[in-house]
Short mmCIF file of C-alpha atoms in Angstrom, two decimals:
data_model
loop_
_atom_site.label_atom_id
_atom_site.label_comp_id
_atom_site.label_asym_id
_atom_site.label_seq_id
_atom_site.Cartn_x
_atom_site.Cartn_y
_atom_site.Cartn_z
CA UNK A 946 0.00 0.00 0.00
CA UNK A 947 1.51 3.32 -0.97
CA UNK A 948 0.56 6.49 0.79
CA UNK A 949 -0.51 9.68 -0.92
CA UNK A 950 2.83 11.37 -0.30
CA UNK A 951 4.73 8.44 -1.77
CA UNK A 952 2.48 8.48 -4.79
CA UNK A 953 3.16 12.18 -5.32
CA UNK A 954 6.88 11.57 -5.11
CA UNK A 955 6.72 8.65 -7.50
CA UNK A 956 4.72 10.68 -9.95
CA UNK A 957 7.22 13.53 -9.76
CA UNK A 958 10.11 11.15 -10.27
CA UNK A 959 8.34 9.59 -13.24
CA UNK A 960 7.76 13.01 -14.76
CA UNK A 961 11.31 14.09 -14.01
CA UNK A 962 12.62 10.96 -15.71
CA UNK A 963 10.48 11.70 -18.73
CA UNK A 964 11.56 15.32 -18.82
CA UNK A 965 15.25 14.48 -18.54
CA UNK A 966 15.05 11.87 -21.26
CA UNK A 967 13.25 14.26 -23.57
CA UNK A 968 16.19 16.68 -23.48
CA UNK A 969 19.28 16.33 -25.63
CA UNK A 970 22.76 15.54 -24.30
CA UNK A 971 23.84 19.11 -23.74
CA UNK A 972 20.74 20.20 -21.87
CA UNK A 973 20.69 17.05 -19.77
CA UNK A 974 24.33 17.51 -18.82
CA UNK A 975 23.72 21.13 -17.88
CA UNK A 976 20.77 20.30 -15.61
CA UNK A 977 22.58 17.40 -13.94
CA UNK A 978 25.69 19.45 -13.28
CA UNK A 979 23.75 22.45 -12.00
CA UNK A 980 21.53 20.19 -9.90
CA UNK A 981 24.52 18.66 -8.17
CA UNK A 982 26.32 21.87 -7.37
CA UNK A 983 23.17 23.67 -6.19
CA UNK A 984 23.00 26.21 -4.48
CA UNK A 985 26.20 27.39 -6.13
CA UNK A 986 26.01 29.17 -9.43
CA UNK A 987 28.56 29.08 -12.22
CA UNK A 988 29.77 31.27 -15.04
CA UNK A 989 29.40 30.27 -18.67
CA UNK A 990 33.04 29.22 -18.95
CA UNK A 991 32.82 27.07 -15.82
CA UNK A 992 29.61 25.50 -17.07
CA UNK A 993 31.04 24.61 -20.45
CA UNK A 994 33.96 22.94 -18.66
CA UNK A 995 31.60 21.04 -16.34
CA UNK A 996 29.64 19.55 -19.19
CA UNK A 997 32.63 18.97 -21.44
CA UNK A 998 31.37 21.39 -24.06
CA UNK A 999 33.86 21.89 -26.83
CA UNK A 1000 32.37 24.96 -28.45
CA UNK A 1001 32.62 28.53 -27.27
CA UNK A 1002 30.65 29.31 -24.14
CA UNK A 1003 29.21 32.28 -25.98
CA UNK A 1004 27.39 29.97 -28.33
CA UNK A 1005 25.90 28.18 -25.32
CA UNK A 1006 24.35 31.45 -24.18
CA UNK A 1007 22.72 32.26 -27.45
CA UNK A 1008 21.17 28.87 -27.95
CA UNK A 1009 20.79 26.26 -25.27
CA UNK A 1010 20.95 28.45 -22.17
CA UNK A 1011 18.46 30.98 -23.48
CA UNK A 1012 16.03 28.21 -24.31
CA UNK A 1013 16.47 26.56 -20.92
CA UNK A 1014 15.81 29.92 -19.32
CA UNK A 1015 12.67 30.42 -21.40
CA UNK A 1016 11.36 27.12 -20.09
CA UNK A 1017 12.22 28.26 -16.55
CA UNK A 1018 14.63 25.39 -15.93
CA UNK A 1019 17.61 27.59 -15.14
CA UNK A 1020 18.07 31.12 -13.92
CA UNK A 1021 20.63 33.45 -15.44
CA UNK A 1022 21.73 36.63 -13.67
CA UNK A 1023 23.88 39.10 -15.46
CA UNK A 1024 26.54 40.28 -13.04
CA UNK A 1025 28.54 42.41 -15.45
CA UNK A 1026 28.05 42.86 -19.20
CA UNK A 1027 30.26 39.82 -19.81
CA UNK A 1028 29.82 37.76 -16.66
CA UNK A 1029 26.72 35.71 -16.03
CA UNK A 1030 25.83 33.56 -13.09
CA UNK A 1031 23.87 30.47 -13.99
CA UNK A 1032 22.02 28.24 -11.56
CA UNK A 1033 19.27 25.67 -11.65
CA UNK A 1034 15.73 26.83 -10.91
CA UNK A 1035 14.97 25.18 -7.60
CA UNK A 1036 11.38 26.42 -7.76
CA UNK A 1037 10.69 24.30 -10.83
CA UNK A 1038 8.30 21.52 -9.72
CA UNK A 1039 10.41 18.71 -11.18
CA UNK A 1040 13.92 20.13 -10.94
CA UNK A 1041 13.30 20.78 -7.26
CA UNK A 1042 12.97 17.01 -6.91
CA UNK A 1043 16.20 16.54 -8.85
CA UNK A 1044 18.02 18.96 -6.57
CA UNK A 1045 16.71 17.15 -3.48
CA UNK A 1046 17.89 13.81 -4.82
CA UNK A 1047 21.28 15.19 -5.79
CA UNK A 1048 21.75 16.62 -2.32
CA UNK A 1049 20.72 13.39 -0.66
CA UNK A 1050 22.59 10.88 -2.82
CA UNK A 1051 25.05 12.82 -4.94
CA UNK A 1052 27.72 13.99 -2.51
CA UNK A 1053 30.56 12.20 -4.30
CA UNK A 1054 29.52 13.46 -7.70
CA UNK A 1055 29.16 16.93 -6.28
CA UNK A 1056 32.72 16.90 -4.99
CA UNK A 1057 33.91 15.75 -8.41
CA UNK A 1058 32.08 18.61 -10.08
CA UNK A 1059 33.42 21.13 -7.60
CA UNK A 1060 36.94 19.89 -8.13
CA UNK A 1061 36.56 20.19 -11.87
CA UNK A 1062 35.40 23.75 -11.42
CA UNK A 1063 38.34 24.80 -9.28
CA UNK A 1064 41.03 23.57 -11.63
CA UNK A 1065 42.18 26.33 -13.87
CA UNK B 1145 22.53 14.33 -36.38
CA UNK B 1146 20.11 12.44 -38.54
CA UNK B 1147 21.22 11.43 -42.05
CA UNK B 1148 18.40 13.39 -43.65
CA UNK B 1149 19.36 16.49 -41.72
CA UNK B 1150 22.99 16.08 -42.74
CA UNK B 1151 21.81 16.02 -46.34
CA UNK B 1152 19.62 19.05 -45.74
CA UNK B 1153 22.54 20.90 -44.22
CA UNK B 1154 24.78 20.11 -47.18
CA UNK B 1155 22.01 21.20 -49.51
CA UNK B 1156 21.53 24.42 -47.60
CA UNK B 1157 25.24 25.26 -47.80
CA UNK B 1158 25.32 24.33 -51.47
CA UNK B 1159 22.38 26.58 -52.22
CA UNK B 1160 24.03 29.43 -50.40
CA UNK B 1161 27.09 29.11 -52.63
CA UNK B 1162 24.98 28.89 -55.77
CA UNK B 1163 22.91 31.88 -54.74
CA UNK B 1164 26.04 33.88 -53.99
CA UNK B 1165 27.63 33.14 -57.34
CA UNK B 1166 24.36 33.88 -59.10
CA UNK B 1167 24.25 37.18 -57.25
CA UNK B 1168 27.77 37.99 -58.40
CA UNK B 1169 26.94 37.26 -62.03
CA UNK B 1170 23.61 39.09 -61.96
CA UNK B 1171 25.26 42.00 -60.16
CA UNK B 1172 27.96 42.23 -62.82
CA UNK B 1173 25.39 42.13 -65.60
CA UNK B 1174 23.34 44.84 -63.90
CA UNK B 1175 26.47 46.92 -63.45
CA UNK B 1176 27.29 46.59 -67.14
CA UNK B 1177 23.75 47.48 -68.19
CA UNK B 1178 23.48 50.54 -66.02
CA UNK B 1179 26.97 51.95 -66.46
CA UNK B 1180 27.69 51.36 -70.17
CA UNK B 1181 26.69 54.54 -72.02
CA UNK B 1182 23.71 54.19 -74.28
CA UNK B 1183 22.13 50.99 -72.99
CA UNK B 1184 19.90 52.30 -70.25
CA UNK B 1185 19.54 55.99 -69.67
CA UNK B 1186 16.90 56.68 -67.10
CA UNK B 1187 15.30 60.10 -67.53
CA UNK B 1188 14.51 61.93 -64.32
CA UNK B 1189 10.81 61.67 -63.46
CA UNK B 1190 8.67 64.59 -64.65
CA UNK B 1191 6.92 65.23 -61.39
CA UNK B 1192 10.19 65.83 -59.59
CA UNK B 1193 11.05 69.55 -59.13
CA UNK B 1194 13.86 70.30 -61.59
CA UNK B 1195 15.98 72.15 -59.04
CA UNK B 1196 16.07 69.05 -56.91
CA UNK B 1197 17.07 66.94 -59.90
CA UNK B 1198 20.01 69.16 -60.71
CA UNK B 1199 21.16 69.12 -57.12
CA UNK B 1200 20.67 65.40 -56.92
CA UNK B 1201 22.62 64.58 -60.06
CA UNK B 1202 25.70 66.20 -58.58
CA UNK B 1203 25.75 63.38 -56.04
CA UNK B 1204 24.42 60.37 -57.95
CA UNK B 1205 22.89 59.64 -61.32
CA UNK B 1206 19.50 58.00 -61.59
CA UNK B 1207 21.20 55.00 -63.11
CA UNK B 1208 23.13 54.51 -59.87
CA UNK B 1209 19.92 54.51 -57.87
CA UNK B 1210 18.36 52.02 -60.24
CA UNK B 1211 21.47 49.83 -60.00
CA UNK B 1212 21.31 49.69 -56.22
CA UNK B 1213 17.59 49.04 -56.37
CA UNK B 1214 18.25 46.08 -58.67
CA UNK B 1215 20.89 44.70 -56.28
CA UNK B 1216 18.54 45.19 -53.34
CA UNK B 1217 15.80 43.28 -55.15
CA UNK B 1218 18.14 40.36 -55.77
CA UNK B 1219 19.14 40.16 -52.10
CA UNK B 1220 15.50 40.46 -51.09
CA UNK B 1221 14.49 37.64 -53.42
CA UNK B 1222 17.19 35.40 -51.96
CA UNK B 1223 16.22 36.12 -48.36
CA UNK B 1224 12.54 35.53 -49.05
CA UNK B 1225 13.43 32.25 -50.69
CA UNK B 1226 15.52 31.03 -47.74
CA UNK B 1227 12.88 32.22 -45.29
CA UNK B 1228 10.10 30.41 -47.11
CA UNK B 1229 11.50 27.01 -47.95
CA UNK B 1230 13.06 24.24 -45.94
CA UNK B 1231 15.45 21.97 -47.84
CA UNK B 1232 13.33 18.97 -48.72
CA UNK B 1233 15.28 16.31 -46.73
CA UNK B 1234 14.65 18.41 -43.62
CA UNK B 1235 10.97 18.66 -44.45
CA UNK B 1236 10.81 14.89 -44.89
CA UNK B 1237 12.58 14.42 -41.57
CA UNK B 1238 10.19 16.75 -39.77
CA UNK B 1239 7.09 15.16 -41.24
CA UNK B 1240 8.48 11.70 -40.51
CA UNK B 1241 9.18 12.47 -36.87
CA UNK B 1242 5.79 14.10 -36.34
CA UNK B 1243 3.99 11.19 -38.02
CA UNK B 1244 6.06 8.77 -35.97
CA UNK B 1245 4.90 10.25 -32.71
CA UNK B 1246 1.32 11.22 -33.53
CA UNK B 1247 0.33 8.37 -35.82
CA UNK B 1248 0.59 7.90 -39.59
CA UNK B 1249 -2.88 9.30 -40.23
CA UNK B 1250 -2.35 12.64 -38.56
CA UNK B 1251 -2.98 15.63 -40.81
CA UNK B 1252 0.04 17.87 -41.20
CA UNK B 1253 -0.24 21.06 -43.18
CA UNK B 1254 3.00 22.50 -44.40
CA UNK B 1255 2.99 26.19 -45.11
CA UNK B 1256 5.36 28.77 -46.43
CA UNK B 1257 7.92 30.08 -43.98
CA UNK B 1258 9.17 26.66 -42.81
CA UNK B 1259 6.03 26.07 -40.77
CA UNK B 1260 4.06 22.94 -40.07
CA UNK B 1261 0.67 22.67 -38.43
CA UNK B 1262 -0.27 19.33 -36.91
CA UNK B 1263 -4.00 18.84 -36.48
CA UNK B 1264 -4.88 16.84 -33.40
CA UNK B 1265 -8.16 15.33 -32.31
CA UNK B 1266 -10.70 17.65 -30.75
CA UNK B 1267 -9.77 20.69 -32.83
CA UNK B 1268 -6.40 21.25 -31.21
CA UNK B 1269 -3.26 21.77 -33.16
CA UNK B 1270 0.48 22.17 -32.72
CA UNK B 1271 2.44 24.69 -34.72
CA UNK B 1272 5.99 23.64 -35.49
CA UNK B 1273 8.29 26.14 -37.10
CA UNK B 1274 11.84 25.37 -38.07
CA UNK B 1275 14.82 27.67 -38.20
CA UNK B 1276 18.09 26.79 -39.87
CA UNK B 1277 21.25 27.72 -38.05
CA UNK B 1278 19.54 30.07 -35.67
CA UNK B 1279 21.17 31.81 -32.74
CA UNK B 1280 23.97 29.90 -31.13
CA UNK B 1281 24.89 28.06 -34.30
CA UNK B 1282 22.62 25.08 -33.76
CA UNK B 1283 21.36 23.56 -36.98
CA UNK B 1284 17.63 23.01 -37.38
CA UNK B 1285 15.93 24.32 -34.31
CA UNK B 1286 12.22 24.02 -33.88
CA UNK B 1287 9.75 26.15 -32.05
CA UNK B 1288 6.70 24.31 -30.78
CA UNK B 1289 3.52 26.24 -30.04
CA UNK B 1290 0.30 24.53 -29.03
CA UNK B 1291 -3.17 25.85 -29.68
CA UNK B 1292 -4.73 27.92 -26.93
CA UNK B 1293 -5.34 25.90 -23.80
CA UNK B 1294 -7.62 26.71 -20.93
CA UNK B 1295 -7.78 25.31 -17.45
CA UNK B 1296 -6.26 25.56 -14.03
CA UNK B 1297 -2.61 25.33 -13.05
CA UNK B 1298 -1.50 25.75 -16.63
CA UNK B 1299 1.80 27.18 -15.53
CA UNK B 1300 2.60 24.17 -13.41
CA UNK B 1301 1.50 21.74 -16.13
CA UNK B 1302 3.71 23.53 -18.65
CA UNK B 1303 6.73 23.42 -16.35
CA UNK B 1304 6.19 19.75 -15.60
CA UNK B 1305 6.42 19.06 -19.31
CA UNK B 1306 9.51 21.15 -19.85
CA UNK B 1307 7.70 24.04 -21.45
CA UNK B 1308 6.61 27.51 -20.64
CA UNK B 1309 3.24 29.11 -21.18
CA UNK B 1310 2.87 32.26 -23.23
CA UNK B 1311 -0.55 33.87 -23.69
CA UNK B 1312 -2.25 30.54 -23.06
CA UNK B 1313 -0.08 28.59 -25.49
CA UNK B 1314 2.40 25.93 -24.44
CA UNK B 1315 5.66 27.02 -26.02
CA UNK B 1316 9.16 25.67 -26.28
CA UNK B 1317 12.28 25.80 -28.40
CA UNK B 1318 13.67 22.37 -29.14
CA UNK B 1319 16.62 21.14 -31.11
CA UNK B 1320 16.26 18.59 -33.90
CA UNK B 1321 17.24 15.60 -31.74
CA UNK B 1322 14.60 16.57 -29.18
CA UNK B 1323 11.77 17.04 -31.66
CA UNK B 1324 10.42 13.53 -31.15
CA UNK B 1325 10.47 13.34 -27.37
CA UNK B 1326 9.34 16.86 -26.66
CA UNK B 1327 6.48 16.80 -29.14
CA UNK B 1328 5.35 13.72 -27.25
CA UNK B 1329 5.48 15.66 -23.99
CA UNK B 1330 3.60 18.56 -25.56
CA UNK B 1331 0.86 16.24 -26.83
CA UNK B 1332 0.70 14.64 -23.39
CA UNK B 1333 0.38 18.05 -21.71
CA UNK B 1334 -2.49 18.96 -24.03
CA UNK B 1335 -4.26 15.68 -23.31
CA UNK B 1336 -3.77 16.33 -19.62
CA UNK B 1337 -5.38 19.77 -19.88
CA UNK B 1338 -8.29 18.49 -21.95
CA UNK B 1339 -8.97 15.63 -19.54
CA UNK B 1340 -9.35 18.00 -16.60
#
């Protein structure tokens, strides 16, 4: 017998799974990386290193990141004309679940991501 | 990237080269026609005040204006053409993917401007418009827009399907490799709204 709360969680996880698998490699990698390092935010250059993006980070901004922002999956704050801070939208009904799971079970991965970010 | 899209991309690049060389040739011909004495000699229009004409001809002849107009028309024709038509392999790919997800009998109307309208049951539709090499250098991006939806918690439903809501339409930008899965999600979201 599953309780109401468990059913809600299961439904959210199902929908999250569906959402994540509907996205392409780049977007999925961005959300996973940002979900793990939450509540930290990253710059475009750091993000492209985290996801192993070979192109210029500027081309990320004009395509993928803008579209993710339109769909309210990530939040982008412009700190200076050239520096942006990018973080996952924790208020998103499904990505909030992702963040919770990453925080609960993803400590090792998080430390790997953080280490990758520090190296210059 | 899908084989068909690779073909479409090659075709697109090829067409660009052809159009550019055609523009060069046509431009040269137009230059010859307008600037060789005796072939075309445009008289100034009658209704124009003659003082203005004299002043104007110090700066540029009417042939020069006509020449630039001709060039402008050529560029305009090319941009209208690229705006209006998707290379056919890409159109086949798009139709194939949409049919694959929504059933082989679904009615898809293709219209000028690289747009597709998918008619769903119950009078709903999805508008799919394609852009080639849009911002960010991604090839073949699609914009999905659903028909107007009404109901409660639309914002939350949209977010849960990876979309946003704009003026009562579910909207999202997707890349070509997401077209299949995210159209599915969009159709699911619309079914969800209609069921409630």
